[in-house]
Amino acid sequence: MGAGLGACGGGDDDPPAAEEADAAELTEASPPPEEAGLEPVEAGIDARPDARPRSYCAKLTPAPRFCDDFDDGDVADDWAVLTVLNGAADLDTSTSTSAPASFAVATLPVSGTQSAHVHLRTTANGAPAGHVVLSFDLMLETATFTQGVVAIATLDVSANHFFTLYLRDGDPDAPAATLEETSAGGTTRHVLSTLPAPGAWTRATLDLDLAASTATVRWGAETALDAAPIVAGAAKDPTIRIGAVYVYGPAAPFRARFDDVTLDF
């Protein structure tokens, strides 16, 4: 499992910079998967070429800039960093949207002075683009978040323009599910209208039209944020994080599954 931080603006209670959590890669403070509530699995596919079905990623035409379906038996081989702090990461062969495995994350309960981060991070290199889309399949154990801060994805479209997808953000007055945008001009909260149902796979899509200055978030066919105004710009070597990207206490344990991650621009 892995988790890290995206950049956030604001006061003293805001999360630290993304690089600080990324630096916690494979920290010894993290327990083995079974202590965070995950059963270790031995995920793999028969090595014979004629026994290996075409994976989800291999079937996509045209191929996206980045894709991982977690079906090669290795959690992190397609990513730059696996970060685990106060939690665990594993492959889960009991549920997925493309067999045989998904990426499972679980965090420990954390107090008001603690945090947990279990995520994968990578950067996709490419020429500047005005439109970038991050999509992944998601299964939440619960969709009720009454304490703490929980973020499941970040999309840094450039060196100074970041988006963070929160299931519950850190607003001191009315914490909510939000897409938070941070740019040179400051931080903006875009409040989502809904969360995905727990216990079922949902296709999450973060669609940033930087040329038209709009952001859309969808849970399957349901639109949670519809063309909200954002800062114009271009995607240049975007960086993504997937998992329990931020969990700030006091917070209960968080568990989720991710599969079939794609990034295109």
Tab-separated table of C-alpha atoms in Angstrom:
chain	number	residue	atom	x	y	z
A	1	MET	CA	0.000	0.000	0.000
A	2	GLY	CA	1.167	3.523	-0.439
A	3	ALA	CA	0.161	7.051	0.459
A	4	GLY	CA	1.509	10.550	-0.032
A	5	LEU	CA	0.598	14.226	0.000
A	6	GLY	CA	-0.438	16.740	-2.556
A	7	ALA	CA	0.284	20.394	-1.963
A	8	CYS	CA	-2.304	22.459	-0.076
A	9	GLY	CA	-2.524	26.109	0.820
A	10	GLY	CA	-3.880	27.706	3.958
A	11	GLY	CA	-3.157	27.918	7.650
A	12	ASP	CA	-1.130	26.062	10.209
A	13	ASP	CA	-3.423	23.021	10.150
A	14	ASP	CA	-2.942	22.415	6.427
A	15	PRO	CA	-1.130	19.250	5.250
A	16	PRO	CA	2.619	19.595	4.618
A	17	ALA	CA	4.060	19.626	1.116
A	18	ALA	CA	3.669	16.540	-1.022
A	19	GLU	CA	7.371	15.845	-0.966
A	20	GLU	CA	7.351	15.335	2.816
A	21	ALA	CA	4.893	12.448	2.619
A	22	ASP	CA	6.541	11.020	-0.469
A	23	ALA	CA	9.791	10.920	1.498
A	24	ALA	CA	8.136	8.418	3.848
A	25	GLU	CA	8.495	5.738	1.172
A	26	LEU	CA	8.410	2.254	2.712
A	27	THR	CA	8.856	3.707	6.194
A	28	GLU	CA	9.671	1.288	8.992
A	29	ALA	CA	6.899	2.904	11.076
A	30	SER	CA	4.327	1.043	9.026
A	31	PRO	CA	3.074	-2.364	10.157
A	32	PRO	CA	2.875	-5.418	7.930
A	33	PRO	CA	-0.378	-5.679	5.915
A	34	GLU	CA	-2.082	-8.045	8.351
A	35	GLU	CA	-1.728	-5.555	11.238
A	36	ALA	CA	-3.603	-2.911	9.220
A	37	GLY	CA	-6.397	-5.356	8.441
A	38	LEU	CA	-5.216	-6.719	5.108
A	39	GLU	CA	-4.482	-10.336	4.404
A	40	PRO	CA	-1.198	-10.706	2.487
A	41	VAL	CA	-1.759	-12.313	-0.877
A	42	GLU	CA	0.453	-13.876	-3.460
A	43	ALA	CA	-0.800	-12.311	-6.664
A	44	GLY	CA	0.525	-13.573	-9.948
A	45	ILE	CA	-0.260	-14.933	-13.386
A	46	ASP	CA	0.932	-18.112	-14.993
A	47	ALA	CA	4.245	-17.336	-16.689
A	48	ARG	CA	3.350	-19.206	-19.874
A	49	PRO	CA	2.553	-16.679	-22.649
A	50	ASP	CA	-0.433	-18.687	-23.809
A	51	ALA	CA	-1.911	-18.581	-20.286
A	52	ARG	CA	-1.765	-14.794	-19.860
A	53	PRO	CA	-4.928	-12.955	-20.976
A	54	ARG	CA	-4.651	-9.477	-22.404
A	55	SER	CA	-4.816	-7.011	-19.518
A	56	TYR	CA	-7.170	-4.057	-19.205
A	57	CYS	CA	-4.377	-1.649	-20.118
A	58	ALA	CA	-3.293	-3.689	-23.131
A	59	LYS	CA	-6.814	-3.539	-24.558
A	60	LEU	CA	-7.080	0.280	-24.545
A	61	THR	CA	-6.880	1.893	-27.979
A	62	PRO	CA	-5.399	4.399	-28.269
A	63	ALA	CA	-3.182	3.758	-25.268
A	64	PRO	CA	-3.372	6.415	-22.526
A	65	ARG	CA	-0.258	8.248	-21.348
A	66	PHE	CA	-0.296	6.086	-18.200
A	67	CYS	CA	-2.209	2.956	-17.206
A	68	ASP	CA	-1.951	0.393	-14.415
A	69	ASP	CA	-4.429	-2.435	-13.875
A	70	PHE	CA	-2.429	-4.124	-11.051
A	71	ASP	CA	-2.615	-7.440	-12.877
A	72	ASP	CA	1.094	-8.222	-13.222
A	73	GLY	CA	1.611	-9.400	-9.641
A	74	ASP	CA	3.558	-6.316	-8.514
A	75	VAL	CA	1.941	-3.424	-6.667
A	76	ALA	CA	4.419	-0.674	-7.500
A	77	ASP	CA	6.463	-1.642	-10.558
A	78	ASP	CA	4.635	0.819	-12.831
A	79	TRP	CA	4.948	3.704	-10.364
A	80	ALA	CA	7.823	5.908	-9.216
A	81	VAL	CA	7.108	5.748	-5.470
A	82	LEU	CA	5.189	3.548	-3.052
A	83	THR	CA	4.724	5.383	0.249
A	84	VAL	CA	3.426	3.665	3.396
A	85	LEU	CA	3.043	5.412	6.754
A	86	ASN	CA	0.728	4.097	9.503
A	87	GLY	CA	-0.971	1.705	7.145
A	88	ALA	CA	-0.457	-1.044	4.609
A	89	ALA	CA	-0.634	-1.667	0.864
A	90	ASP	CA	-1.175	-4.930	-0.960
A	91	LEU	CA	-2.623	-6.584	-4.023
A	92	ASP	CA	-6.141	-7.927	-3.435
A	93	THR	CA	-7.126	-10.937	-5.538
A	94	SER	CA	-10.577	-11.201	-3.941
A	95	THR	CA	-12.062	-8.229	-5.810
A	96	SER	CA	-11.155	-6.182	-8.881
A	97	THR	CA	-12.661	-4.684	-12.014
A	98	SER	CA	-10.088	-6.429	-14.187
A	99	ALA	CA	-8.860	-9.768	-12.876
A	100	PRO	CA	-6.824	-10.901	-11.140
A	101	ALA	CA	-6.042	-8.084	-8.674
A	102	SER	CA	-6.670	-4.578	-7.391
A	103	PHE	CA	-4.622	-2.179	-5.258
A	104	ALA	CA	-5.743	-2.349	-1.617
A	105	VAL	CA	-5.010	0.312	0.984
A	106	ALA	CA	-5.714	0.351	4.713
A	107	THR	CA	-4.732	2.871	7.361
A	108	LEU	CA	-4.534	2.532	11.109
A	109	PRO	CA	-6.650	4.750	13.381
A	110	VAL	CA	-4.816	8.024	13.950
A	111	SER	CA	-5.081	10.613	16.718
A	112	GLY	CA	-5.361	14.352	16.312
A	113	THR	CA	-1.580	14.675	16.172
A	114	GLN	CA	-1.015	11.824	13.709
A	115	SER	CA	-1.354	11.178	9.997
A	116	ALA	CA	-1.404	8.158	7.713
A	117	HIS	CA	-0.365	8.001	4.066
A	118	VAL	CA	-0.652	4.939	1.819
A	119	HIS	CA	-0.320	5.764	-1.848
A	120	LEU	CA	1.352	5.335	-5.217
A	121	ARG	CA	2.888	8.242	-7.122
A	122	THR	CA	4.166	8.694	-10.655
A	123	THR	CA	4.793	11.395	-13.254
A	124	ALA	CA	3.807	11.131	-16.912
A	125	ASN	CA	6.077	13.118	-19.193
A	126	GLY	CA	4.701	14.858	-22.235
A	127	ALA	CA	4.280	18.084	-24.130
A	128	PRO	CA	2.025	20.744	-22.578
A	129	ALA	CA	-1.676	19.995	-23.040
A	130	GLY	CA	-4.862	21.888	-22.318
A	131	HIS	CA	-6.905	18.874	-21.206
A	132	VAL	CA	-5.987	16.160	-18.693
A	133	VAL	CA	-8.146	13.311	-17.366
A	134	LEU	CA	-7.400	10.998	-14.424
A	135	SER	CA	-9.695	7.973	-14.030
A	136	PHE	CA	-9.682	4.954	-11.734
A	137	ASP	CA	-12.028	2.340	-10.359
A	138	LEU	CA	-12.735	2.770	-6.651
A	139	MET	CA	-14.372	0.677	-3.946
A	140	LEU	CA	-14.819	2.335	-0.550
A	141	GLU	CA	-15.519	0.396	2.612
A	142	THR	CA	-17.635	3.309	3.862
A	143	ALA	CA	-18.901	6.584	2.456
A	144	THR	CA	-19.425	8.186	5.872
A	145	PHE	CA	-16.562	10.346	7.102
A	146	THR	CA	-17.239	12.262	10.313
A	147	GLN	CA	-13.702	12.986	11.528
A	148	GLY	CA	-10.349	14.003	10.200
A	149	VAL	CA	-9.199	14.549	6.632
A	150	VAL	CA	-9.287	11.905	3.895
A	151	ALA	CA	-8.010	12.409	0.332
A	152	ILE	CA	-7.801	9.642	-2.265
A	153	ALA	CA	-6.099	11.244	-5.265
A	154	THR	CA	-4.002	14.189	-6.378
A	155	LEU	CA	-3.286	15.533	-9.838
A	156	ASP	CA	-0.450	18.052	-10.094
A	157	VAL	CA	-0.876	19.445	-13.592
A	158	SER	CA	2.306	21.521	-13.360
A	159	ALA	CA	4.962	22.605	-10.877
A	160	ASN	CA	2.628	25.192	-9.304
A	161	HIS	CA	-0.908	24.000	-10.062
A	162	PHE	CA	-2.355	21.151	-7.972
A	163	PHE	CA	-5.705	19.397	-7.495
A	164	THR	CA	-6.610	17.177	-4.524
A	165	LEU	CA	-9.699	14.958	-4.375
A	166	TYR	CA	-11.012	14.838	-0.796
A	167	LEU	CA	-13.691	12.577	0.637
A	168	ARG	CA	-13.566	14.910	3.652
A	169	ASP	CA	-11.401	18.014	3.636
A	170	GLY	CA	-9.947	20.051	6.480
A	171	ASP	CA	-12.261	23.055	6.389
A	172	PRO	CA	-12.687	24.133	10.039
A	173	ASP	CA	-16.328	25.222	9.656
A	174	ALA	CA	-17.968	22.817	7.211
A	175	PRO	CA	-15.716	19.928	6.151
A	176	ALA	CA	-16.991	18.290	2.981
A	177	ALA	CA	-16.093	16.190	-0.025
A	178	THR	CA	-14.223	18.583	-2.299
A	179	LEU	CA	-11.882	19.032	-5.197
A	180	GLU	CA	-9.297	21.464	-3.872
A	181	GLU	CA	-7.318	23.548	-6.327
A	182	THR	CA	-4.028	25.209	-5.400
A	183	SER	CA	-2.293	27.606	-7.763
A	184	ALA	CA	-0.070	30.651	-7.567
A	185	GLY	CA	-3.195	32.682	-6.857
A	186	GLY	CA	-4.225	30.695	-3.757
A	187	THR	CA	-6.500	27.778	-2.848
A	188	THR	CA	-10.111	27.164	-3.920
A	189	ARG	CA	-12.526	24.538	-2.561
A	190	HIS	CA	-14.920	23.059	-5.099
A	191	VAL	CA	-17.556	21.211	-3.029
A	192	LEU	CA	-18.788	17.901	-4.456
A	193	SER	CA	-22.508	17.141	-4.454
A	194	THR	CA	-22.166	13.451	-3.615
A	195	LEU	CA	-19.869	10.550	-2.769
A	196	PRO	CA	-19.789	7.088	-4.364
A	197	ALA	CA	-21.776	4.335	-2.697
A	198	PRO	CA	-19.686	2.081	-0.426
A	199	GLY	CA	-19.129	-1.594	-1.107
A	200	ALA	CA	-19.381	-1.321	-4.896
A	201	TRP	CA	-16.957	-0.489	-7.674
A	202	THR	CA	-17.337	3.023	-9.110
A	203	ARG	CA	-15.404	4.651	-11.947
A	204	ALA	CA	-13.981	7.920	-10.593
A	205	THR	CA	-13.076	10.563	-13.161
A	206	LEU	CA	-11.296	13.874	-12.639
A	207	ASP	CA	-11.597	15.833	-15.883
A	208	LEU	CA	-9.632	19.089	-16.079
A	209	ASP	CA	-10.186	21.243	-19.147
A	210	LEU	CA	-7.417	23.738	-18.511
A	211	ALA	CA	-7.983	25.501	-21.809
A	212	ALA	CA	-11.655	26.122	-20.992
A	213	SER	CA	-10.878	26.662	-17.270
A	214	THR	CA	-13.303	24.005	-15.964
A	215	ALA	CA	-13.112	20.957	-13.701
A	216	THR	CA	-15.570	18.052	-13.610
A	217	VAL	CA	-15.685	15.136	-11.164
A	218	ARG	CA	-17.799	12.067	-11.876
A	219	TRP	CA	-18.585	8.925	-9.894
A	220	GLY	CA	-19.600	6.593	-12.709
A	221	ALA	CA	-22.421	8.305	-14.604
A	222	GLU	CA	-23.166	10.662	-11.692
A	223	THR	CA	-21.642	14.138	-11.852
A	224	ALA	CA	-20.415	15.365	-8.468
A	225	LEU	CA	-18.816	18.560	-9.813
A	226	ASP	CA	-20.004	20.017	-13.095
A	227	ALA	CA	-17.631	22.282	-15.022
A	228	ALA	CA	-16.533	24.300	-11.991
A	229	PRO	CA	-14.351	27.313	-12.863
A	230	ILE	CA	-10.601	26.755	-12.386
A	231	VAL	CA	-7.401	28.583	-13.226
A	232	ALA	CA	-6.448	28.306	-16.891
A	233	GLY	CA	-3.140	26.762	-17.844
A	234	ALA	CA	-1.587	23.681	-19.356
A	235	ALA	CA	-0.689	20.204	-18.135
A	236	LYS	CA	3.072	19.747	-18.263
A	237	ASP	CA	4.492	16.427	-16.982
A	238	PRO	CA	1.544	15.841	-14.618
A	239	THR	CA	2.054	13.894	-11.395
A	240	ILE	CA	-0.647	11.680	-9.872
A	241	ARG	CA	-1.111	10.007	-6.489
A	242	ILE	CA	-3.652	7.265	-5.761
A	243	GLY	CA	-4.614	5.694	-2.432
A	244	ALA	CA	-5.004	7.053	1.080
A	245	VAL	CA	-3.146	10.158	-0.013
A	246	TYR	CA	-3.983	12.198	3.095
A	247	VAL	CA	-5.457	10.865	6.309
A	248	TYR	CA	-5.149	13.365	9.157
A	249	GLY	CA	-6.446	12.577	12.620
A	250	PRO	CA	-8.432	12.150	14.570
A	251	ALA	CA	-9.621	9.600	12.040
A	252	ALA	CA	-10.931	6.051	12.010
A	253	PRO	CA	-9.222	3.379	9.912
A	254	PHE	CA	-9.688	3.887	6.175
A	255	ARG	CA	-9.921	1.037	3.690
A	256	ALA	CA	-10.367	1.164	-0.071
A	257	ARG	CA	-9.557	-0.660	-3.300
A	258	PHE	CA	-8.331	0.895	-6.563
A	259	ASP	CA	-8.079	-0.584	-10.044
A	260	ASP	CA	-7.543	0.312	-13.703
A	261	VAL	CA	-5.890	3.705	-13.250
A	262	THR	CA	-5.522	5.795	-16.399
A	263	LEU	CA	-4.095	9.249	-17.074
A	264	ASP	CA	-4.422	10.958	-20.420
A	265	PHE	CA	-3.597	14.394	-21.769
